[in-house]
């Protein structure tokens, strides 16, 4: 943990910039299952339909249920992380989106779980 001058060790942790050589969509797709590849294809088609609106410097990465933080996803579902840098000291923000097999985008885990429950795919007892 890095601490700026004048801060105590209990200060907030500084964001670390992701590696400059981020993997591309095709490089990540090589290690994925066929269901994940089909979803990534649908996501790519949706992006082309909407037009590219991603700003310069934004890094996009895709994950599926084989990746540790997203092991709760069903097969064929993909999590998208966008790292958006800001102008201050290399700080930035990570936005997370979830995509279903049809390419539809959901904006939170809660919405995904609600959609699964609505589709009678999965139901959690509280």
Coordinates of C-alpha atoms in Angstrom, one line a residue:
X1 CA 0.0 0.0 0.0
X2 CA 1.4 3.4 -1.0
X3 CA 0.9 6.3 1.3
X4 CA 1.2 9.9 0.3
X5 CA 3.2 12.4 2.4
X6 CA 1.3 13.6 5.4
X7 CA -1.1 10.6 5.5
X8 CA -1.2 7.9 8.1
X9 CA -1.0 4.3 7.1
X10 CA -4.8 4.0 7.6
X11 CA -5.3 6.4 4.6
X12 CA -7.0 5.2 1.5
X13 CA -5.2 3.0 -0.9
X14 CA -4.1 4.6 -4.1
X15 CA -5.3 3.1 -7.4
X16 CA -2.7 1.4 -9.4
X17 CA -2.8 1.9 -13.2
X18 CA -3.4 -1.4 -15.0
X19 CA -0.5 -2.7 -17.2
X20 CA -0.1 -0.7 -20.4
X21 CA -0.1 -3.8 -22.6
X22 CA -3.7 -4.9 -21.9
X23 CA -4.9 -8.0 -23.6
X24 CA -7.2 -7.6 -26.5
X25 CA -10.6 -9.1 -27.1
X26 CA -9.2 -11.9 -29.3
X27 CA -6.3 -12.8 -26.9
X28 CA -8.8 -13.2 -24.0
X29 CA -11.2 -15.2 -26.2
X30 CA -8.6 -17.9 -26.9
X31 CA -8.9 -19.3 -23.3
X32 CA -12.7 -19.2 -23.1
X33 CA -15.5 -21.8 -23.4
X34 CA -17.6 -22.0 -26.6
X35 CA -20.6 -20.5 -24.8
X36 CA -18.5 -17.6 -23.7
X37 CA -17.2 -17.1 -27.2
X38 CA -20.8 -17.0 -28.5
X39 CA -21.7 -14.4 -25.9
X40 CA -18.6 -12.3 -26.8
X41 CA -19.6 -12.4 -30.4
X42 CA -23.1 -11.2 -29.6
X43 CA -21.6 -8.4 -27.4
X44 CA -19.3 -7.4 -30.3
X45 CA -22.3 -7.2 -32.6
X46 CA -24.2 -5.0 -30.2
X47 CA -21.2 -2.7 -29.9
X48 CA -21.0 -2.4 -33.7
X49 CA -24.7 -1.7 -33.9
X50 CA -24.5 1.1 -31.2
X51 CA -21.3 2.5 -32.6
X52 CA -18.0 2.8 -30.7
X53 CA -18.6 5.3 -27.9
X54 CA -15.6 4.3 -25.7
X55 CA -13.3 7.2 -25.0
X56 CA -9.6 7.2 -25.6
X57 CA -7.5 5.5 -22.9
X58 CA -10.3 3.2 -21.7
X59 CA -9.3 -0.4 -21.2
X60 CA -11.9 -3.1 -21.6
X61 CA -11.5 -6.6 -20.3
X62 CA -13.9 -9.6 -20.4
X63 CA -14.3 -12.4 -17.8
X64 CA -16.5 -15.5 -17.5
X65 CA -17.4 -17.9 -14.8
X66 CA -13.9 -19.5 -14.9
X67 CA -12.4 -16.3 -13.4
X68 CA -12.4 -16.2 -9.6
X69 CA -14.4 -13.0 -8.8
X70 CA -17.1 -14.0 -11.3
X71 CA -17.5 -17.7 -10.5
X72 CA -21.2 -17.0 -9.6
X73 CA -22.0 -16.3 -13.3
X74 CA -23.8 -19.0 -15.3
X75 CA -22.0 -20.6 -18.3
X76 CA -22.3 -18.3 -21.3
X77 CA -22.6 -15.1 -19.3
X78 CA -19.7 -12.5 -19.4
X79 CA -18.6 -9.8 -17.1
X80 CA -17.1 -6.7 -18.7
X81 CA -14.8 -4.3 -16.8
X82 CA -13.9 -0.9 -18.1
X83 CA -11.0 1.0 -16.5
X84 CA -11.5 4.7 -17.1
X85 CA -8.4 6.8 -16.2
X86 CA -8.8 10.2 -14.7
X87 CA -6.4 13.2 -15.0
X88 CA -5.3 13.1 -11.4
X89 CA -2.2 11.2 -10.5
X90 CA -3.2 8.1 -12.6
X91 CA -6.3 7.5 -10.6
X92 CA -9.3 6.0 -12.3
X93 CA -12.4 4.0 -11.9
X94 CA -13.5 0.5 -12.9
X95 CA -17.1 0.1 -14.2
X96 CA -18.6 -3.4 -14.3
X97 CA -21.2 -4.6 -16.7
X98 CA -22.7 -8.1 -17.2
X99 CA -23.8 -9.5 -20.6
X100 CA -26.1 -12.4 -21.2
X101 CA -25.9 -14.9 -24.1
X102 CA -28.1 -12.6 -26.3
X103 CA -25.7 -9.7 -25.8
X104 CA -28.1 -7.8 -23.5
X105 CA -26.2 -5.7 -21.0
X106 CA -27.0 -5.6 -17.3
X107 CA -25.5 -2.9 -15.0
X108 CA -25.2 -4.7 -11.6
X109 CA -25.1 -8.2 -10.1
X110 CA -28.4 -7.5 -8.4
X111 CA -30.1 -6.9 -11.7
X112 CA -28.6 -10.1 -13.2
X113 CA -29.8 -12.2 -10.3
X114 CA -33.3 -10.6 -10.6
X115 CA -33.4 -11.3 -14.3
X116 CA -32.4 -14.9 -13.6
X117 CA -35.2 -15.2 -11.1
X118 CA -37.7 -13.6 -13.5
X119 CA -36.7 -16.1 -16.2
X120 CA -37.0 -19.0 -13.7
X121 CA -33.4 -19.9 -14.4
X122 CA -32.2 -19.7 -10.8
X123 CA -33.8 -18.8 -7.5
X124 CA -32.0 -17.9 -4.3
X125 CA -33.8 -18.5 -0.9
X126 CA -33.1 -15.8 1.6

